[in-house]
C-alpha cells in the first residue's frame, strides 16, 4: 500500500478540524486534512442560528461568563464537566472577536456592535449570528484562513477508514481516495479525529447523509472508549415531513409553538422559559401533545411566526422561511410551520480531556462533535456547538503542538498493520450475493428511532440491542451492486453501514444501562434524575459484540447539582 508521512493527520474539515489544523500548521508542523467532502461542504456549514458568546462590553450589563457557564451546566443537567464549561464561556468572546477579525460578517446592532439573540436555556441573550447562515459564514472564514497555510495539505473526497496503532500509540490511518478506491496509509505522529456527528443512525434527523458516525466507530474498533454515548439530542423543530431543521433562532426571535387548539402549550412544560426551554424539554413536550391528541394528523405541531411580520421574518429568518416554502409549501408569514422532533446532535463522543487528548492511546486527540470533552453533558444548549468546535478545536491544536515537541519516533515497524484495514474493507465489494447493505441501514434507522429515541424504556432498548445484533450478523453477508472502481459511492456507504452498526450497539447498550432520566436520556421506567447513583460519566468500550462499561466522575467546580426547572 502506498504510504505518505505527516506530523499530524486531522480527520475532518469542519470547524473543529480546520481550527485544530490552523494551530498545528501555524506552529510549523505538517498536517494532512482528510475529508469525505470538500471542506466547505462539511456539516458545520448547515449550522443556522448562531454561536453563543459572552463579549465584554457587548453583552447584557447583568451578564458575565460565570452565568454562561452556569446556564451550560444546568442545560446539560449537571453531567457537564464544569472546568470545561468555564473554559468555553471565558474564551467565547475572544473566539468570536478572532473570527470577526478574520472576516466573518456578523449581523450588527444599530450602534455597530455585534448583534445578539436569545437561544434556549440562556439567562441573558448571547447568540451571535450571520442571519440564519452562521455556520456557512464561519466555515468559509476558517477554511480561507487555514487553506493559505503552507504546511497544510487537503485530501478532500477521501474516506478515512481504520486507525493504525501499536501497543500504546496511534501510528496513522488508512484512507481511500474516493475517486478510484485506492487505499493509502497516512503515517503520522498524532491523529485528530474531528469527523462530526452521526445523525444517519436515526430515521428522522436534521443531519445530512455524511453524518454516519465514522470517527466514533473507528475509535471504538481501535480500542478507544466513548464517553456518555447514551446522550443523543433531538431537536424540537424539524420541518414536517422532510426533517430539515427550522433553527432555534425562530423561537429566539419570538416564534411560538402551538397545538391543534392554537394553545401555547409550552406554558404547561416550562412556565418561565416557555418556547425557549432547552431542546430535550421542548421535544418531549411536542411528542406529548401529539400523543395526547393535540397534534396535527401525521404527528406534528405548529411553529407560529406570523406575528413577527413579513419583513422581519425574511430578514432574520430567511432560511426558515425558504425551507418552509420549498419543502412544505407553507408561507411562514401567513401560516404556522409544521414541526416535529428529529435527531440533531450527539453529546456523547470520543473520550478526551479538556485539551482534546484521549487517555486510551498516546497521540490520539479528538475535537468538535466527534469528541466528548464533556461540555454539553446530558443536553447541549443551542449555539454552544459552533463555539465548542472553535474553542476546543484551538485547544486541541495547541495540545498536539505540545505533544509533538517531545515526540520520539517508536522503533517498531507498523506498515504491515495497515494491510489488515484494506482487507476488511474490500470484503463487501467481493461478495456477489447476500443482503444489500441498504436493507440493513434502513432497518437500523427505524429501530434506533423507535426504541432508542426521545422516550426510552427497558423493553424497547432490549429489543433494539437484539435487533442490532441480528443486523450485525446480516452485515457480514452484505454486498454492493456497483463493482466499479470509479467513484463507487456504494462501497463507502457499505463501510458507513459498518460504522453505524458499531456505534448503535454502544448507544443502545449504554442507554439501557443508565437507569435514570437526565437531559436528553429520558426513561419512562425511571423518569427521575438520580444523582446518588448516576452523577457520573459512562465510559464504554466495544469488544466484539459486548459493550464494556466503566465510569468517570463528573468534574464539579462551583455549582452543586440542583433541580432543573425552567
Ligand atoms: C442543521 C443543523 C443546524 C445546526 N445549527 C447550529 C447552530 O446554529 N449553532 C450551533 O452551535 N450548532 C449548530 N449545529 C451543530 C453544529 O453545526 C455541529 O455540531 C458542528 O458544526 C460540528 O462541527 P465539526 O467540526 O465537529 O464537524 P463537521 O462540520 O460535521 O465536519 C465533519 C468533517 O468530518 C469529515 N468526515 C466524517 N467522516 C469522515 C471519514 N470517514 N473520512 C473522512 N472525512 C470524514 C467530513 O467530511 C467533515 O469534513 C447544527 C447542526 C445541524 C445538523
GROMACS .gro file of N, CA, C and O in nm, residues 237-304:
model
  272
  237UNK      N    1  -3.775   2.125   1.657
  237UNK     CA    2  -3.843   2.183   1.540
  237UNK      C    3  -3.778   2.146   1.407
  237UNK      O    4  -3.710   2.227   1.344
  238UNK      N    5  -3.799   2.020   1.367
  238UNK     CA    6  -3.762   1.980   1.231
  238UNK      C    7  -3.888   1.995   1.146
  238UNK      O    8  -3.999   1.963   1.192
  239UNK      N    9  -3.871   2.042   1.025
  239UNK     CA   10  -3.984   2.065   0.935
  239UNK      C   11  -4.053   1.931   0.903
  239UNK      O   12  -3.985   1.834   0.870
  240UNK      N   13  -4.185   1.929   0.915
  240UNK     CA   14  -4.261   1.809   0.878
  240UNK      C   15  -4.297   1.818   0.730
  240UNK      O   16  -4.344   1.922   0.685
  241UNK      N   17  -4.277   1.716   0.646
  241UNK     CA   18  -4.226   1.584   0.680
  241UNK      C   19  -4.078   1.563   0.645
  241UNK      O   20  -4.027   1.454   0.662
  242UNK      N   21  -4.007   1.665   0.596
  242UNK     CA   22  -3.873   1.639   0.542
  242UNK      C   23  -3.762   1.633   0.647
  242UNK      O   24  -3.651   1.589   0.620
  243UNK      N   25  -3.788   1.683   0.770
  243UNK     CA   26  -3.691   1.688   0.880
  243UNK      C   27  -3.579   1.789   0.859
  243UNK      O   28  -3.476   1.783   0.928
  244UNK      N   29  -3.598   1.883   0.768
  244UNK     CA   30  -3.500   1.991   0.756
  244UNK      C   31  -3.513   2.079   0.880
  244UNK      O   32  -3.623   2.106   0.927
  245UNK      N   33  -3.398   2.123   0.933
  245UNK     CA   34  -3.403   2.200   1.057
  245UNK      C   35  -3.471   2.335   1.039
  245UNK      O   36  -3.440   2.410   0.945
  246UNK      N   37  -3.563   2.367   1.130
  246UNK     CA   38  -3.609   2.505   1.146
  246UNK      C   39  -3.538   2.553   1.272
  246UNK      O   40  -3.566   2.509   1.383
  247UNK      N   41  -3.443   2.643   1.253
  247UNK     CA   42  -3.349   2.678   1.360
  247UNK      C   43  -3.419   2.729   1.485
  247UNK      O   44  -3.525   2.792   1.479
  248UNK      N   45  -3.352   2.703   1.599
  248UNK     CA   46  -3.400   2.757   1.727
  248UNK      C   47  -3.408   2.910   1.722
  248UNK      O   48  -3.478   2.973   1.802
  249UNK      N   49  -3.335   2.969   1.627
  249UNK     CA   50  -3.342   3.115   1.610
  249UNK      C   51  -3.487   3.158   1.588
  249UNK      O   52  -3.527   3.267   1.629
  250UNK      N   53  -3.568   3.072   1.528
  250UNK     CA   54  -3.708   3.106   1.502
  250UNK      C   55  -3.781   3.132   1.633
  250UNK      O   56  -3.863   3.224   1.643
  251UNK      N   57  -3.751   3.051   1.736
  251UNK     CA   58  -3.812   3.076   1.867
  251UNK      C   59  -3.738   3.187   1.941
  251UNK      O   60  -3.797   3.265   2.014
  252UNK      N   61  -3.604   3.196   1.915
  252UNK     CA   62  -3.525   3.304   1.974
  252UNK      C   63  -3.575   3.441   1.930
  252UNK      O   64  -3.567   3.540   2.004
  253UNK      N   65  -3.627   3.446   1.809
  253UNK     CA   66  -3.677   3.574   1.756
  253UNK      C   67  -3.824   3.598   1.793
  253UNK      O   68  -3.884   3.695   1.749
  254UNK      N   69  -3.885   3.501   1.866
  254UNK     CA   70  -4.022   3.522   1.913
  254UNK      C   71  -4.124   3.422   1.861
  254UNK      O   72  -4.244   3.437   1.889
  255UNK      N   73  -4.080   3.320   1.788
  255UNK     CA   74  -4.173   3.217   1.737
  255UNK      C   75  -4.237   3.141   1.852
  255UNK      O   76  -4.176   3.120   1.957
  256UNK      N   77  -4.362   3.099   1.831
  256UNK     CA   78  -4.438   3.032   1.938
  256UNK      C   79  -4.486   2.895   1.890
  256UNK      O   80  -4.538   2.882   1.778
  257UNK      N   81  -4.468   2.793   1.976
  257UNK     CA   82  -4.519   2.659   1.943
  257UNK      C   83  -4.666   2.649   1.982
  257UNK      O   84  -4.703   2.686   2.094
  258UNK      N   85  -4.748   2.602   1.888
  258UNK     CA   86  -4.892   2.591   1.917
  258UNK      C   87  -4.942   2.451   1.879
  258UNK      O   88  -4.896   2.393   1.781
  259UNK      N   89  -5.043   2.402   1.957
  259UNK     CA   90  -5.103   2.272   1.924
  259UNK      C   91  -5.225   2.293   1.834
  259UNK      O   92  -5.251   2.405   1.789
  260UNK      N   93  -5.301   2.184   1.813
  260UNK     CA   94  -5.414   2.194   1.719
  260UNK      C   95  -5.530   2.279   1.772
  260UNK      O   96  -5.624   2.309   1.702
  261UNK      N   97  -5.521   2.317   1.902
  261UNK     CA   98  -5.623   2.407   1.958
  261UNK      C   99  -5.575   2.551   1.954
  261UNK      O  100  -5.643   2.642   2.003
  262UNK      N  101  -5.455   2.572   1.901
  262UNK     CA  102  -5.398   2.707   1.898
  262UNK      C  103  -5.332   2.747   2.029
  262UNK      O  104  -5.285   2.860   2.045
  263UNK      N  105  -5.324   2.652   2.126
  263UNK     CA  106  -5.267   2.686   2.258
  263UNK      C  107  -5.114   2.697   2.253
  263UNK      O  108  -5.049   2.617   2.185
  264UNK      N  109  -5.061   2.791   2.331
  264UNK     CA  110  -4.916   2.799   2.351
  264UNK      C  111  -4.881   2.695   2.459
  264UNK      O  112  -4.864   2.726   2.576
  265UNK      N  113  -4.867   2.570   2.415
  265UNK     CA  114  -4.863   2.460   2.511
  265UNK      C  115  -4.737   2.455   2.597
  265UNK      O  116  -4.736   2.391   2.701
  266UNK      N  117  -4.630   2.525   2.558
  266UNK     CA  118  -4.508   2.518   2.638
  266UNK      C  119  -4.530   2.574   2.778
  266UNK      O  120  -4.452   2.545   2.870
  267UNK      N  121  -4.636   2.652   2.797
  267UNK     CA  122  -4.667   2.705   2.931
  267UNK      C  123  -4.689   2.591   3.030
  267UNK      O  124  -4.663   2.605   3.150
  268UNK      N  125  -4.731   2.475   2.980
  268UNK     CA  126  -4.754   2.359   3.068
  268UNK      C  127  -4.623   2.292   3.109
  268UNK      O  128  -4.615   2.227   3.211
  269UNK      N  129  -4.520   2.303   3.025
  269UNK     CA  130  -4.396   2.224   3.045
  269UNK      C  131  -4.280   2.309   3.099
  269UNK      O  132  -4.191   2.257   3.164
  270UNK      N  133  -4.279   2.439   3.065
  270UNK     CA  134  -4.171   2.527   3.111
  270UNK      C  135  -4.233   2.666   3.133
  270UNK      O  136  -4.221   2.754   3.048
  271UNK      N  137  -4.301   2.683   3.248
  271UNK     CA  138  -4.382   2.804   3.268
  271UNK      C  139  -4.303   2.934   3.256
  271UNK      O  140  -4.359   3.036   3.217
  272UNK      N  141  -4.174   2.933   3.289
  272UNK     CA  142  -4.098   3.059   3.281
  272UNK      C  143  -4.035   3.078   3.145
  272UNK      O  144  -4.044   3.183   3.084
  273UNK      N  145  -3.965   2.978   3.095
  273UNK     CA  146  -3.890   2.991   2.969
  273UNK      C  147  -3.979   2.970   2.846
  273UNK      O  148  -3.941   3.003   2.734
  274UNK      N  149  -4.092   2.907   2.866
  274UNK     CA  150  -4.189   2.882   2.756
  274UNK      C  151  -4.120   2.818   2.635
  274UNK      O  152  -4.053   2.717   2.649
  275UNK      N  153  -4.133   2.883   2.518
  275UNK     CA  154  -4.080   2.824   2.394
  275UNK      C  155  -3.927   2.818   2.393
  275UNK      O  156  -3.868   2.750   2.310
  276UNK      N  157  -3.864   2.892   2.486
  276UNK     CA  158  -3.718   2.890   2.490
  276UNK      C  159  -3.665   2.796   2.597
  276UNK      O  160  -3.554   2.814   2.647
  277UNK      N  161  -3.743   2.695   2.630
  277UNK     CA  162  -3.692   2.588   2.716
  277UNK      C  163  -3.589   2.511   2.636
  277UNK      O  164  -3.592   2.510   2.513
  278UNK      N  165  -3.493   2.443   2.705
  278UNK     CA  166  -3.395   2.363   2.631
  278UNK      C  167  -3.461   2.256   2.544
  278UNK      O  168  -3.577   2.222   2.562
  279UNK      N  169  -3.381   2.203   2.450
  279UNK     CA  170  -3.435   2.117   2.345
  279UNK      C  171  -3.497   1.987   2.395
  279UNK      O  172  -3.595   1.940   2.339
  280UNK      N  173  -3.436   1.927   2.498
  280UNK     CA  174  -3.489   1.799   2.546
  280UNK      C  175  -3.631   1.819   2.598
  280UNK      O  176  -3.721   1.740   2.569
  281UNK      N  177  -3.652   1.929   2.671
  281UNK     CA  178  -3.783   1.954   2.731
  281UNK      C  179  -3.886   1.986   2.621
  281UNK      O  180  -3.997   1.933   2.620
  282UNK      N  181  -3.846   2.069   2.525
  282UNK     CA  182  -3.939   2.107   2.417
  282UNK      C  183  -3.973   1.986   2.329
  282UNK      O  184  -4.089   1.969   2.288
  283UNK      N  185  -3.876   1.899   2.302
  283UNK     CA  186  -3.903   1.779   2.220
  283UNK      C  187  -4.003   1.687   2.288
  283UNK      O  188  -4.097   1.638   2.225
  284UNK      N  189  -3.983   1.666   2.416
  284UNK     CA  190  -4.077   1.578   2.489
  284UNK      C  191  -4.216   1.642   2.494
  284UNK      O  192  -4.317   1.573   2.481
  285UNK      N  193  -4.219   1.774   2.510
  285UNK     CA  194  -4.349   1.844   2.515
  285UNK      C  195  -4.425   1.824   2.384
  285UNK      O  196  -4.545   1.792   2.385
  286UNK      N  197  -4.357   1.840   2.272
  286UNK     CA  198  -4.424   1.825   2.142
  286UNK      C  199  -4.480   1.684   2.126
  286UNK      O  200  -4.597   1.665   2.091
  287UNK      N  201  -4.397   1.584   2.156
  287UNK     CA  202  -4.444   1.446   2.138
  287UNK      C  203  -4.556   1.412   2.236
  287UNK      O  204  -4.645   1.333   2.204
  288UNK      N  205  -4.554   1.473   2.354
  288UNK     CA  206  -4.663   1.451   2.450
  288UNK      C  207  -4.793   1.511   2.396
  288UNK      O  208  -4.900   1.448   2.402
  289UNK      N  209  -4.784   1.632   2.340
  289UNK     CA  210  -4.904   1.695   2.281
  289UNK      C  211  -4.961   1.605   2.171
  289UNK      O  212  -5.081   1.582   2.163
  290UNK      N  213  -4.872   1.555   2.086
  290UNK     CA  214  -4.916   1.469   1.975
  290UNK      C  215  -4.982   1.342   2.030
  290UNK      O  216  -5.092   1.303   1.989
  291UNK      N  217  -4.913   1.280   2.128
  291UNK     CA  218  -4.964   1.154   2.183
  291UNK      C  219  -5.101   1.173   2.249
  291UNK      O  220  -5.187   1.085   2.243
  292UNK      N  221  -5.120   1.288   2.310
  292UNK     CA  222  -5.247   1.312   2.382
  292UNK      C  223  -5.354   1.374   2.291
  292UNK      O  224  -5.453   1.428   2.339
  293UNK      N  225  -5.329   1.373   2.161
  293UNK     CA  226  -5.433   1.411   2.066
  293UNK      C  227  -5.438   1.560   2.033
  293UNK      O  228  -5.533   1.606   1.970
  294UNK      N  229  -5.338   1.636   2.077
  294UNK     CA  230  -5.342   1.779   2.048
  294UNK      C  231  -5.246   1.820   1.937
  294UNK      O  232  -5.213   1.937   1.920
  295UNK      N  233  -5.197   1.718   1.864
  295UNK     CA  234  -5.112   1.749   1.748
  295UNK      C  235  -5.195   1.750   1.621
  295UNK      O  236  -5.318   1.739   1.625
  296UNK      N  237  -5.129   1.762   1.508
  296UNK     CA  238  -5.197   1.758   1.379
  296UNK      C  239  -5.179   1.620   1.317
  296UNK      O  240  -5.081   1.551   1.348
  297UNK      N  241  -5.272   1.579   1.226
  297UNK     CA  242  -5.261   1.445   1.166
  297UNK      C  243  -5.124   1.426   1.101
  297UNK      O  244  -5.077   1.514   1.029
  298UNK      N  245  -5.060   1.313   1.129
  298UNK     CA  246  -4.925   1.288   1.080
  298UNK      C  247  -4.825   1.303   1.193
  298UNK      O  248  -4.714   1.252   1.186
  299UNK      N  249  -4.864   1.374   1.300
  299UNK     CA  250  -4.779   1.383   1.419
  299UNK      C  251  -4.688   1.504   1.425
  299UNK      O  252  -4.567   1.490   1.438
  300UNK      N  253  -4.745   1.624   1.417
  300UNK     CA  254  -4.663   1.745   1.431
  300UNK      C  255  -4.742   1.855   1.502
  300UNK      O  256  -4.863   1.840   1.526
  301UNK      N  257  -4.671   1.963   1.538
  301UNK     CA  258  -4.739   2.083   1.593
  301UNK      C  259  -4.702   2.201   1.505
  301UNK      O  260  -4.628   2.185   1.406
  302UNK      N  261  -4.752   2.319   1.539
  302UNK     CA  262  -4.725   2.437   1.456
  302UNK      C  263  -4.623   2.530   1.522
  302UNK      O  264  -4.621   2.545   1.644
  303UNK      N  265  -4.537   2.591   1.439
  303UNK     CA  266  -4.446   2.695   1.488
  303UNK      C  267  -4.494   2.825   1.425
  303UNK      O  268  -4.488   2.843   1.302
  304UNK      N  269  -4.542   2.913   1.510
  304UNK     CA  270  -4.611   3.033   1.463
  304UNK      C  271  -4.515   3.153   1.462
  304UNK      O  272  -4.467   3.197   1.567
   0.00000   0.00000   0.00000
